[in-house]
Coordinates of C-alpha atoms in Angstrom, one line a residue:
X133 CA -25.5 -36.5 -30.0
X134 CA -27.7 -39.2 -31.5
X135 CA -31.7 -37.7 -31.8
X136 CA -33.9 -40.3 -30.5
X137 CA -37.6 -39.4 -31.2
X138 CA -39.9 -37.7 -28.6
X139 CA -37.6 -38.5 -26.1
X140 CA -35.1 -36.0 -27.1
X141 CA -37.7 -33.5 -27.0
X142 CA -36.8 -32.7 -23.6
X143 CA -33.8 -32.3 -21.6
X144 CA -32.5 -34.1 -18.4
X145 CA -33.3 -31.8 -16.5
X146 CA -37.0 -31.7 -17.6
X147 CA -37.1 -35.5 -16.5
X148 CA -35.8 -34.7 -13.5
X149 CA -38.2 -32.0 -12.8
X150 CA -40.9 -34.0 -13.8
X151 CA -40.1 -37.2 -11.9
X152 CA -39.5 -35.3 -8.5
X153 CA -43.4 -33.3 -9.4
X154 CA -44.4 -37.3 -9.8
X155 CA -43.4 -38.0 -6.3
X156 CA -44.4 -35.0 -4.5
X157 CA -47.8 -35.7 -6.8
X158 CA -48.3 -39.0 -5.7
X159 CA -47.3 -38.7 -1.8
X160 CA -50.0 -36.1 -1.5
X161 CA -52.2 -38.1 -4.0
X162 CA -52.0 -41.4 -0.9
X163 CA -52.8 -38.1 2.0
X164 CA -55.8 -37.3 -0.1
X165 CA -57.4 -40.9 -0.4
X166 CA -56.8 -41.5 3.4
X167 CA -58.7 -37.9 3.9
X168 CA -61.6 -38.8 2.1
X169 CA -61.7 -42.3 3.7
X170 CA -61.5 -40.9 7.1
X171 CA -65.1 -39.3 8.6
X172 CA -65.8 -36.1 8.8
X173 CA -66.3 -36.8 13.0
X174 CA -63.0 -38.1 12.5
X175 CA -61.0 -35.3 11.5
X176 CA -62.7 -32.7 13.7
X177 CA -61.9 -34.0 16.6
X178 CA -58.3 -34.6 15.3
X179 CA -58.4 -30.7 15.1
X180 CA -60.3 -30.4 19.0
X181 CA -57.0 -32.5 20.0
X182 CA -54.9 -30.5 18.6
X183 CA -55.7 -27.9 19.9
X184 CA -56.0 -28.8 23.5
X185 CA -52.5 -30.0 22.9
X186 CA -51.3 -27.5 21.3
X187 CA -52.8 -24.4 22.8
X188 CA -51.1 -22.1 21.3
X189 CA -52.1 -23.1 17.6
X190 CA -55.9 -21.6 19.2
X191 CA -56.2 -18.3 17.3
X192 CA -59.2 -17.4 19.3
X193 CA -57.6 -16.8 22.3
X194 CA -55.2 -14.1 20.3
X195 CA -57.6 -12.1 19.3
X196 CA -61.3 -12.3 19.6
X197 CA -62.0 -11.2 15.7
X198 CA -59.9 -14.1 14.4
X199 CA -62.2 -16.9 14.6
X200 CA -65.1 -14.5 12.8
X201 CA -62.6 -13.8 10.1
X202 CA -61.4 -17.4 9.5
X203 CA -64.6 -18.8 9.0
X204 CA -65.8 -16.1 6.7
X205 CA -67.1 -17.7 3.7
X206 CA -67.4 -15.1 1.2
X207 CA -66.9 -10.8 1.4
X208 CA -70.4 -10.2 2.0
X209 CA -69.7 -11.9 5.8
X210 CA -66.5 -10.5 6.2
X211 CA -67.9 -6.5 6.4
X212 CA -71.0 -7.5 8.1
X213 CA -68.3 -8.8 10.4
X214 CA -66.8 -5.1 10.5
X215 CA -70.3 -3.7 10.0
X216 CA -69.7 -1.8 6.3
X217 CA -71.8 -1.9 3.6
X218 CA -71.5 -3.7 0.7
X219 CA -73.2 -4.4 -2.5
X220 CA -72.0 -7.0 -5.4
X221 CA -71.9 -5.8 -9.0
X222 CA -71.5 -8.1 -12.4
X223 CA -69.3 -6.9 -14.8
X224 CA -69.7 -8.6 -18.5
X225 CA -67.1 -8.7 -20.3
X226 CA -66.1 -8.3 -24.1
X227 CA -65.4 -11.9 -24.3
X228 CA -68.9 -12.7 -22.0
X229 CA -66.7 -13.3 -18.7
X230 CA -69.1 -12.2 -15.8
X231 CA -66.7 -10.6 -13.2
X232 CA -67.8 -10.2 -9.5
X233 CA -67.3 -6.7 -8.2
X234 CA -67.8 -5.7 -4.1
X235 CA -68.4 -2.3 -3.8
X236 CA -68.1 -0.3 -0.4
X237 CA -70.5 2.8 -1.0
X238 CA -69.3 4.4 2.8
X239 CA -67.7 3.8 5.7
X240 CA -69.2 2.7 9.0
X241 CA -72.5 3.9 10.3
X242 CA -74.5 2.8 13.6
X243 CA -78.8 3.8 14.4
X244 CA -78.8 6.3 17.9
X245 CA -82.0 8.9 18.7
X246 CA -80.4 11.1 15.7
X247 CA -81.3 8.2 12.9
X248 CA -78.4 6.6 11.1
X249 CA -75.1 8.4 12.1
X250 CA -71.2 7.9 10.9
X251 CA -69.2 5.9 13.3
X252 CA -65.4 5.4 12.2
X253 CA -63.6 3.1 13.9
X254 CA -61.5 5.2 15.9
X255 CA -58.1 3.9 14.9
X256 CA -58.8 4.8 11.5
X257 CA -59.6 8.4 12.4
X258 CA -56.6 8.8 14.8
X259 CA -54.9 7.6 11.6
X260 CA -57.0 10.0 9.2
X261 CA -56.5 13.4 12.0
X262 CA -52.4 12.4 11.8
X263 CA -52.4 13.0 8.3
X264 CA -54.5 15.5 7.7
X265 CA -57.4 14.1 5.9
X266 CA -61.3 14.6 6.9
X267 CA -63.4 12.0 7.6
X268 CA -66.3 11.7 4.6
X269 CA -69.1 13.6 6.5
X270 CA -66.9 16.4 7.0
X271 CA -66.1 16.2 3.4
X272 CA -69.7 15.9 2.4
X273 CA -70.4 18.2 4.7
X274 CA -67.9 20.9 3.1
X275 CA -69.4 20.1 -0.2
X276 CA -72.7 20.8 0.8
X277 CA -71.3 24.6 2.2
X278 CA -69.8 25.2 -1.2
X279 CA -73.3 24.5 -2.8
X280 CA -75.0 26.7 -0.4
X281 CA -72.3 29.2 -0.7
X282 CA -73.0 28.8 -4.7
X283 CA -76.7 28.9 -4.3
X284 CA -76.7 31.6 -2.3
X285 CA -74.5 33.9 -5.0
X286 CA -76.6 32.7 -8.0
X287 CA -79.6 34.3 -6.1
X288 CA -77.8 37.4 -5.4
X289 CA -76.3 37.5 -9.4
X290 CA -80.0 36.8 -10.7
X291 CA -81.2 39.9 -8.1
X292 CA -78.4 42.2 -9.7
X293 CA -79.2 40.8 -13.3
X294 CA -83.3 41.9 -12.2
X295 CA -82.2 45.5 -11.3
X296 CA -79.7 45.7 -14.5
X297 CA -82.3 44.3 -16.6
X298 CA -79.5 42.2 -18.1
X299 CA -79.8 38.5 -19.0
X300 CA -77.0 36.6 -16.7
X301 CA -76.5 32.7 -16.9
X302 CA -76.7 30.6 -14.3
X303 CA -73.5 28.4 -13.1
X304 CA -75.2 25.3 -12.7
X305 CA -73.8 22.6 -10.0
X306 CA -73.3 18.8 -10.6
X307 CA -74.4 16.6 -7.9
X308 CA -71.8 15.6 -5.2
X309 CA -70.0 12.1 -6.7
X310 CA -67.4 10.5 -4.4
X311 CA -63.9 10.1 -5.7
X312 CA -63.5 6.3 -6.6
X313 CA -61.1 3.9 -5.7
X314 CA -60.2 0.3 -7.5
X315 CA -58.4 -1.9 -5.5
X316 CA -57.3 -5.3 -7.3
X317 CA -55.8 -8.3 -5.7
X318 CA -52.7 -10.4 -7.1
X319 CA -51.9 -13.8 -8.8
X320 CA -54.5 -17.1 -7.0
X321 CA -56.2 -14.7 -4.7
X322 CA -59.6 -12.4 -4.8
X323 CA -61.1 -9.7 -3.5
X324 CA -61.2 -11.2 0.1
X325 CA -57.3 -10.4 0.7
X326 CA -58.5 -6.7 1.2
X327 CA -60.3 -7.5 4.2
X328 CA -58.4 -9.7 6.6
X329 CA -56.4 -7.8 8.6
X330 CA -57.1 -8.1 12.3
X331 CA -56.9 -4.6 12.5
X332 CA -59.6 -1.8 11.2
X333 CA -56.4 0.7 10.7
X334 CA -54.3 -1.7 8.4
X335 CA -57.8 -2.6 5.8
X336 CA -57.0 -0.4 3.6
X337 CA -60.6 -0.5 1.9
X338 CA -61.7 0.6 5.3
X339 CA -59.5 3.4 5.5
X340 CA -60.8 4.5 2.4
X341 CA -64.3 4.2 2.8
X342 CA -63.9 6.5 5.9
X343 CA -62.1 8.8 4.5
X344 CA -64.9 9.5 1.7
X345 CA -64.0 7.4 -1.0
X346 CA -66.2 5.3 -3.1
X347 CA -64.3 1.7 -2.8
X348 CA -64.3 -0.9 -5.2
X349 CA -63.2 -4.4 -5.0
X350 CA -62.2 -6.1 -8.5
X351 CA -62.1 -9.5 -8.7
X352 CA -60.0 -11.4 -12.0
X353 CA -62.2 -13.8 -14.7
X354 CA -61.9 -18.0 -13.2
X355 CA -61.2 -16.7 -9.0
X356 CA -64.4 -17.5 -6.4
X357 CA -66.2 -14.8 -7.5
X358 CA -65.5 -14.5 -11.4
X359 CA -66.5 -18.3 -12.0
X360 CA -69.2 -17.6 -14.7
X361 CA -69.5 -17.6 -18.5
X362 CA -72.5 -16.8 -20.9
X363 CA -71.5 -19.5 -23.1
X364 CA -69.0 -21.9 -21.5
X365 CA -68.7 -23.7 -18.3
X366 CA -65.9 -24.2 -15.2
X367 CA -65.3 -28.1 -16.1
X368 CA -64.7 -27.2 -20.0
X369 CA -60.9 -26.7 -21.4
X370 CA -62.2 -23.6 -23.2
X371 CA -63.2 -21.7 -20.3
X372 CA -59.5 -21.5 -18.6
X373 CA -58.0 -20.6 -22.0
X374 CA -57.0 -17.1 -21.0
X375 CA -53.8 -15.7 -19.9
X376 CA -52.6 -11.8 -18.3
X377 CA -53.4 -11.0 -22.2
X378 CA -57.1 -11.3 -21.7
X379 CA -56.9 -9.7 -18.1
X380 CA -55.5 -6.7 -19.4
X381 CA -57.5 -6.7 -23.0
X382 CA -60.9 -7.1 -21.4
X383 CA -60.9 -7.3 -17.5
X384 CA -60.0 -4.6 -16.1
X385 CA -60.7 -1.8 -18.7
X386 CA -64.3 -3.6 -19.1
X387 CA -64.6 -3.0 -15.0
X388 CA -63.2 0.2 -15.0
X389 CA -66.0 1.3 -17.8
X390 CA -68.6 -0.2 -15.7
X391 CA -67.6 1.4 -12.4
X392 CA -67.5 5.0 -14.1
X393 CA -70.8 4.8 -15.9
X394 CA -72.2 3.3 -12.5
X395 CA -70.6 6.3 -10.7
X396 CA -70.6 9.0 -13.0
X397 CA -67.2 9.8 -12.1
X398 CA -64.8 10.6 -14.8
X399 CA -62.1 8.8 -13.6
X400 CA -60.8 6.6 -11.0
X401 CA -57.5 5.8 -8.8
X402 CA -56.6 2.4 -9.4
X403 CA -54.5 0.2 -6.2
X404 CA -53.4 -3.3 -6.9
X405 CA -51.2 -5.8 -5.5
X406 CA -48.1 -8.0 -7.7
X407 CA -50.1 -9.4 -10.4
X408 CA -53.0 -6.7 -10.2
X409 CA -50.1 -4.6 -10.5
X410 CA -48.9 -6.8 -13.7
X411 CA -52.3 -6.5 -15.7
X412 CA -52.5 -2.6 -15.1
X413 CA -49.1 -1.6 -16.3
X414 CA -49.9 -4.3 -19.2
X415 CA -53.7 -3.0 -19.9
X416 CA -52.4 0.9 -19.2
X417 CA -49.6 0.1 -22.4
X418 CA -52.1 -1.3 -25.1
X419 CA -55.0 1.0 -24.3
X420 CA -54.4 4.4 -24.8
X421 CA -57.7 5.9 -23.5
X422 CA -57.7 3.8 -20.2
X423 CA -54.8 6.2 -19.3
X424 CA -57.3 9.0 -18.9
X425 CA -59.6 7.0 -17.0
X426 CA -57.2 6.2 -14.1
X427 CA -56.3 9.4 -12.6
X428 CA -53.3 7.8 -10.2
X429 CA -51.8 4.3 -10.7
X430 CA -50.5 3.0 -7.3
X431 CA -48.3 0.1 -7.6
X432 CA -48.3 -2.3 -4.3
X433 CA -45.2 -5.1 -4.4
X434 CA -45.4 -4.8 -8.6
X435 CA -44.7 -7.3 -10.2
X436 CA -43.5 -7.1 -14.1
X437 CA -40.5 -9.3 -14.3
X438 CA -39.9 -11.3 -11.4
X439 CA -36.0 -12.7 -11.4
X440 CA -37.4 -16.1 -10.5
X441 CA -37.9 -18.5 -7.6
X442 CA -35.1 -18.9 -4.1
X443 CA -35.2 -22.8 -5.2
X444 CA -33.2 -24.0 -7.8
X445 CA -34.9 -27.0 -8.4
X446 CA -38.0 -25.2 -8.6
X447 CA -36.8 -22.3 -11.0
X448 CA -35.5 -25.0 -13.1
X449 CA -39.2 -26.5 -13.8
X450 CA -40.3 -22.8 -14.3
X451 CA -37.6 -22.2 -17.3
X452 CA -39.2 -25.8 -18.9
X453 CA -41.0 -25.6 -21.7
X454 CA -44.8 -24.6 -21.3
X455 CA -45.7 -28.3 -22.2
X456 CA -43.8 -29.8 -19.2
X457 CA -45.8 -27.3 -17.1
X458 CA -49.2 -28.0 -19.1
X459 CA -48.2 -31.9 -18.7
X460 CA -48.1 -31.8 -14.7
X461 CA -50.9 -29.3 -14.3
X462 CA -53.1 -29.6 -17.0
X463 CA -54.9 -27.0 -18.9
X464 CA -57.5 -25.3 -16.5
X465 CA -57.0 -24.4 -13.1
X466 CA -53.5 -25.3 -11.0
X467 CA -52.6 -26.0 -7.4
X468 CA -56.5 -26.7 -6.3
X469 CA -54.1 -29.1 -3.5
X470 CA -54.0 -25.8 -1.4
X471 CA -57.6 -25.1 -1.3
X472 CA -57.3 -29.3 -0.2
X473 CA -54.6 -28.7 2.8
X474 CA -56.5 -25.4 3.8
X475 CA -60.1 -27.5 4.8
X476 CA -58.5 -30.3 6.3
X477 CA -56.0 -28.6 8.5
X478 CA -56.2 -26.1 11.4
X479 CA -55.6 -22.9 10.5
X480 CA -52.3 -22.4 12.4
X481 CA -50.8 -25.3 10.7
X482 CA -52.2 -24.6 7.4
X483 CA -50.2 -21.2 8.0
X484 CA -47.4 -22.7 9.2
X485 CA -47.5 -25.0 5.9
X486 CA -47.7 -22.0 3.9
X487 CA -44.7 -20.4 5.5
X488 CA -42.4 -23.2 4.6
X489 CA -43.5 -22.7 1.3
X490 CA -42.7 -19.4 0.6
X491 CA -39.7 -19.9 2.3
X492 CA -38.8 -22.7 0.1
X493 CA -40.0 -20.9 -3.2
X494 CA -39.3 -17.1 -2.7
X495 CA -36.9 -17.0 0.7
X496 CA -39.3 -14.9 2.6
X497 CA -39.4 -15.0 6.2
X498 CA -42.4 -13.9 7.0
X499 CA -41.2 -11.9 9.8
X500 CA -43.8 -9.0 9.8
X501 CA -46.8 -10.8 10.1
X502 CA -48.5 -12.2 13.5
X503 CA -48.7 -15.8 13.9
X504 CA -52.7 -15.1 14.4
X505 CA -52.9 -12.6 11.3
X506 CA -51.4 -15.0 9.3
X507 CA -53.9 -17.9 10.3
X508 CA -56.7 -15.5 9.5
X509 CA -55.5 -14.2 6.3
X510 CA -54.1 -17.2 5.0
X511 CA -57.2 -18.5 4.9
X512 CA -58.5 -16.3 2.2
X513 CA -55.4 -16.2 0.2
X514 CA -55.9 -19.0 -3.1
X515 CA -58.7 -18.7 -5.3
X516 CA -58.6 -20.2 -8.8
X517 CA -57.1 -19.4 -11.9
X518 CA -55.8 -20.3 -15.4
X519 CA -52.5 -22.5 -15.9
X520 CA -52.5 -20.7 -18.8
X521 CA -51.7 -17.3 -16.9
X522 CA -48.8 -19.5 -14.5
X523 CA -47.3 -20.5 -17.7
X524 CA -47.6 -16.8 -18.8
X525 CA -45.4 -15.8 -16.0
X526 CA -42.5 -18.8 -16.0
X527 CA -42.4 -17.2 -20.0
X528 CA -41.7 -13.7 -18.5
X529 CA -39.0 -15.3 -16.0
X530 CA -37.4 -17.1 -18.7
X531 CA -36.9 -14.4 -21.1
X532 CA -37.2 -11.5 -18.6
X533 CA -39.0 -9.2 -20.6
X534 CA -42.8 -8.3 -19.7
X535 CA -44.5 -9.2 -22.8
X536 CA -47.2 -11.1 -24.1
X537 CA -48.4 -14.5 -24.0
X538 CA -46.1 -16.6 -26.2
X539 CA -48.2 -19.1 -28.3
X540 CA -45.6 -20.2 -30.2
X541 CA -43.9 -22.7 -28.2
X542 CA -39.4 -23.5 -28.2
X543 CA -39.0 -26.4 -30.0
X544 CA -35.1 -26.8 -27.6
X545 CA -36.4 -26.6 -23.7
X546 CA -35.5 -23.8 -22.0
X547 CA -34.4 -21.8 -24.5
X548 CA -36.5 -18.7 -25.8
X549 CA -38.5 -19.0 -29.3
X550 CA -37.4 -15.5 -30.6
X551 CA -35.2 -16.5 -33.1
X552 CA -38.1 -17.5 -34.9
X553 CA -40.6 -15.2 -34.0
X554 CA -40.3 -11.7 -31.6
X555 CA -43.3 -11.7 -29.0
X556 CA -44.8 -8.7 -28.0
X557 CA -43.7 -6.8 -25.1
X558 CA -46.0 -4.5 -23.7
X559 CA -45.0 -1.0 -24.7
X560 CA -44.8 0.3 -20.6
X561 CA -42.8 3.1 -21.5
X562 CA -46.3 4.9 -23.3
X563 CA -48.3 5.2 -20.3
X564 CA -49.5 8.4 -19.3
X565 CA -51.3 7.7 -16.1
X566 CA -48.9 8.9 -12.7
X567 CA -47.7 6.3 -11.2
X568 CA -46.6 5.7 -7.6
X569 CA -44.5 2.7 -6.7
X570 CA -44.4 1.0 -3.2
X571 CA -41.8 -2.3 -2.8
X572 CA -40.6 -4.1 0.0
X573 CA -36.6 -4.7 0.5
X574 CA -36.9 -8.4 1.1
X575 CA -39.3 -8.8 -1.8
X576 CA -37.8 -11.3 -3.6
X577 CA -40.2 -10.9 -6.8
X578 CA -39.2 -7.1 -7.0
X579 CA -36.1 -5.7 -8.9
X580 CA -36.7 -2.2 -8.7
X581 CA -34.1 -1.0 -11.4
X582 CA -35.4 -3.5 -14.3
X583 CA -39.0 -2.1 -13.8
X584 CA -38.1 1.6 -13.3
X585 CA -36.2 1.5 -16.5
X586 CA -39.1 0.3 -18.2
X587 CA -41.3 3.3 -17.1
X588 CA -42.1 6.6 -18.2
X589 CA -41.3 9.4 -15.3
X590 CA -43.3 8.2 -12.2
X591 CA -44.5 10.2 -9.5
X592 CA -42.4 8.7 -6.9
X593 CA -41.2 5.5 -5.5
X594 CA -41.2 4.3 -1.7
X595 CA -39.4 1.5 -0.3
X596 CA -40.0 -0.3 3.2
X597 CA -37.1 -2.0 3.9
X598 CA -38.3 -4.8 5.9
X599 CA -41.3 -6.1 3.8
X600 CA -41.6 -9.0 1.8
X601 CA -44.1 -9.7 -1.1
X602 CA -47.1 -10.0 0.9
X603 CA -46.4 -7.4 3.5
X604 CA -48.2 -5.2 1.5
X605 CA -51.3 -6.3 2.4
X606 CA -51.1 -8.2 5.8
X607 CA -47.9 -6.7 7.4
X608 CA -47.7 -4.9 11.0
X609 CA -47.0 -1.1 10.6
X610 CA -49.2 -0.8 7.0
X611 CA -51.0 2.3 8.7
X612 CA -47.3 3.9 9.6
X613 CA -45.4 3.4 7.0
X614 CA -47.6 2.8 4.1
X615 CA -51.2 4.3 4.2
X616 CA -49.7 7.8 4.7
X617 CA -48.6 8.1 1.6
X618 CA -51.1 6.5 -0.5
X619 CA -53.3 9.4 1.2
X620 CA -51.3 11.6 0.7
X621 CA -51.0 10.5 -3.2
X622 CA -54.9 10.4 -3.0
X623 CA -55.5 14.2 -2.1
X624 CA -53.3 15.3 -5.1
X625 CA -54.5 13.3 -7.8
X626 CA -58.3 12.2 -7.3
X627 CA -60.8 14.7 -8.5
X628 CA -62.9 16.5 -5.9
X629 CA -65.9 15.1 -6.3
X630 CA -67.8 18.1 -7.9
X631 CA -67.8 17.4 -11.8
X632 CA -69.8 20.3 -14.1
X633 CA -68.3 20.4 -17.6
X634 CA -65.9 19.2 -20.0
X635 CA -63.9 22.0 -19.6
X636 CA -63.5 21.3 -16.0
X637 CA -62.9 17.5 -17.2
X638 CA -59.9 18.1 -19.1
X639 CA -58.5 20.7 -16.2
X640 CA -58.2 18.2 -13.7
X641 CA -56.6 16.1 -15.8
X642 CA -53.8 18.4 -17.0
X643 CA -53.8 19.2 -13.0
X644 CA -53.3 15.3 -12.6
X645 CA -50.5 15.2 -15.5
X646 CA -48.6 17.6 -14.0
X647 CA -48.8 16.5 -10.1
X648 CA -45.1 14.5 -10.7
X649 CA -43.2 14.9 -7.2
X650 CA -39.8 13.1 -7.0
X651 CA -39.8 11.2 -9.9
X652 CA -37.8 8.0 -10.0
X653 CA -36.0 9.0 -6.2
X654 CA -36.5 6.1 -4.0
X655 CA -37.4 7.3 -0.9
X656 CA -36.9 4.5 2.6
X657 CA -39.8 4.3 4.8
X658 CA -40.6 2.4 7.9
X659 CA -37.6 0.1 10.1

């Protein structure tokens, strides 16, 4: 085959990809300019006709929270929609990345003739009584006992020591610190996804927060909340330079580190969703001492080595070399046409647009979702990120190993580089932290076997056989066939909230270690 310079640098079907991207580009390109030509009074009451048209597009009429939720600007508004508390914490970074963190502190309280008194949605304790757990004020509540019970006994040892005349030492009691909880969002989203069900039983953070844990949102470096840098700025190249590399080398052991030393708990159970998944199992394998600061690893729809797109066409532009990828997107932030379609649309549509698309990328049906939840939670679902870290994961489909971002780039398209080089995988099979796995059967992104063989012993592995990808977190039936067992996971494996020495440090973690029930058996929950 004659070599003809530069142009041979890619294949056919790179050109093809990239001139079918062109024309999707520049159809939506023409939408845009008539949208911004077009007055704001314009479009509005295109939505008001709509909707008197269309009826049933109305979410409001579905459920009264729904409109509250949609319009919800930012987490602070969406829990003093649900009335919780919430404060917002800045996390620096090694790198000088300032992180947003949201931070429950308890669950629901309301003011009567007795002052400020719990009051639990009563779902969530129905759901808590089923399984067995107390609510946090019977938990503090207990605690308090035990230090009275203690108190009382130290008085009664120091009387005995009196009439001995003997010298006894006094067992000296920590103050009461709530077991902690991290949950982390997945791949274009933020900390808003954990909040958006219509539902107070199927918020998982609310669940939580009830049920006496200290709940913390995380929130990645470049997403709504993360978009701030000592040195550099959003509109410069340099800031979006980062791939899952710098997520697992600095984000979330740097947020983990402030959230203890904020808490003065010595450890934490960490929940994440696909990619927050993807940068614990990678930051768990190349830091050794973060393993004994997550006490229980809880793996929602995890995501290591995806098998690829439903699309051929599509999975054929992900296996292109990164610079076809970097050409059509650019080098900072990718796919900001969604946060486009989401303002100018109503949300029913905009879901309906979003459903087609995951049908056309992944296959998924999106069967256990409402029509209304999905128009609520849809709306919070993108939030920026690095091209850098989307190239990062067409490298990981293309070579389907997890590993490392891969600087050195194929000179042939769509073949891997490791002849000349070997990237580094991250070295799963070292981590020490328990790990529990939940999946969905439909989940498209999921192949169970590949990632199970690339773990150490886990502490057990449930499978729902009628959820897709984002089921996990929006899905009918999360309080039945999910939440149960994640509380269940929780009791075993989260200290008790009473820390006093070392020695009783490094007992609860041996406890932890050794808390493995049905390692590696899938076991089928739900329909």
């Amino acid at each position: 085959m004659v070599h003809i310079p530069i142009v041979s640098r890619l294949s056919f079907g790179d050109y093809r990809s990239i001139i079918f991207t062109f024309i999707i580009l520049g159809i939506e390109t023409c939408f845009r300019l008539v949208a911004y030509l077009i007055p704001a009074v314009i479009l509005d009451a295109g939505k008001a006709l709509v909707e008197k048209i269309f009826p049933w597009v109305v979410t409001d009429h579905m459920s009264a929270r729904a409109p509250h939720l949609e319009n919800a600007a930012n987490v602070q508004e969406m829990l003093r929609f649900w009335n919780y508390p919430v404060q917002e914490h800045l996390v620096r970074t090694q790198d000088n990345y300032l992180l947003g963190v949201h931070r429950i502190t308890h669950g629901r309280e309301t003011v009567s003739a007795k002052g400020i008194v719990p009051n639990p949605p009563e779902d969530i304790v129905k759901l808590l009584r089923e399984n067995g757990v107390p609510l946090a004020a019977e938990t503090k509540e207990a605690y308090a006992n035990k230090q009275q019970e203690r108190h009382k006994r130290d008085q009664e040892e120091d009387l005995e020591a009196d009439l001995d005349q003997k010298i006894r030492k006094k067992t000296k009691g920590g103050d009461y610190i709530k077991p902690v909880v991290l949950l982390y969002h997945g791949f274009m989203m933020c900390s808003e996804v954990w909040l958006c069900n219509l539902d107070e039983e199927r918020n998982l953070a609310f669940v939580l927060a009830e049920a006496g844990y200290d709940v913390w949102l995380g929130n990645a470096r470049g997403n709504k909340y993360s978009l701030k840098h000592m040195f550099l700025k959003p509109h410069e190249k340099k800031f979006w330079d980062f791939s899952m590399d710098e997520l697992a080398l600095f984000d979330m052991p740097d947020t983990i580190d402030y959230i203890l030393n904020r808490t003065g708990a010595p450890s934490l159970v960490y929940i994440g969703f696909s990619q927050g998944t993807a940068q614990a199992f990678a930051s768990l394998s190349i830091n050794p001492d973060l393993n004994d600061k997550i006490s229980l690893f809880i793996a929602l729809a995890p995501a290591t080595t995806p098998p690829g797109l439903d699309n051929g066409l599509v999975n054929s532009i992900v296996k292109a070399a990164p610079n076809v990828i970097y050409l059509l997107l650019g080098r900072k932030t990718p796919l900001t046409a969604a946060l486009f379609w989401q303002n100018l649309l109503h949300p029913t549509t905009y879901a309906s647009m979003i459903d087609l698309a995951v049908k056309f990328l992944f296959g998924w049906r999106s069967r256990s979702m409402s029509l209304v939840q999905k128009a609520v939670s849809y709306q919070h679902l993108y939030s920026f990120t690095s091209v850098r870290i989307l190239v990062h994961w067409f490298q990981i489909i293309r070579t389907q190993v997890f590993q490392m971002y891969d600087d050195v780039q194929p000179r042939v398209p769509y073949l891997s580089s490791s002849r000349s080089h070997c990237p580094h995988p991250f070295p799963t099979n070292q981590i020490s932290t328990p790990i529990a796995i939940f999946y969905g059967g439909n989940d498209s992104l999921v192949d169970i076997q590949v990632l199970l063989s690339d773990l150490p012993e886990v502490v057990g592995v449930w499978e729902v056989p009628a959820y897709e990808h984002l089921d996990f977190l929006w899905a009918e039936g999360l309080d039945k066939y999910v939440y149960p067992h994640i509380l269940e996971l929780l009791e075993s494996h989260s200290f008790n909230g009473h820390i006093s020495t070392d020695k009783d440090k490094d007992m609860q973690r041996s406890l932890r270690r050794s808390a493995s029930n049905g390692a590696g058996t899938v076991l089928h929950v739900g329909a």
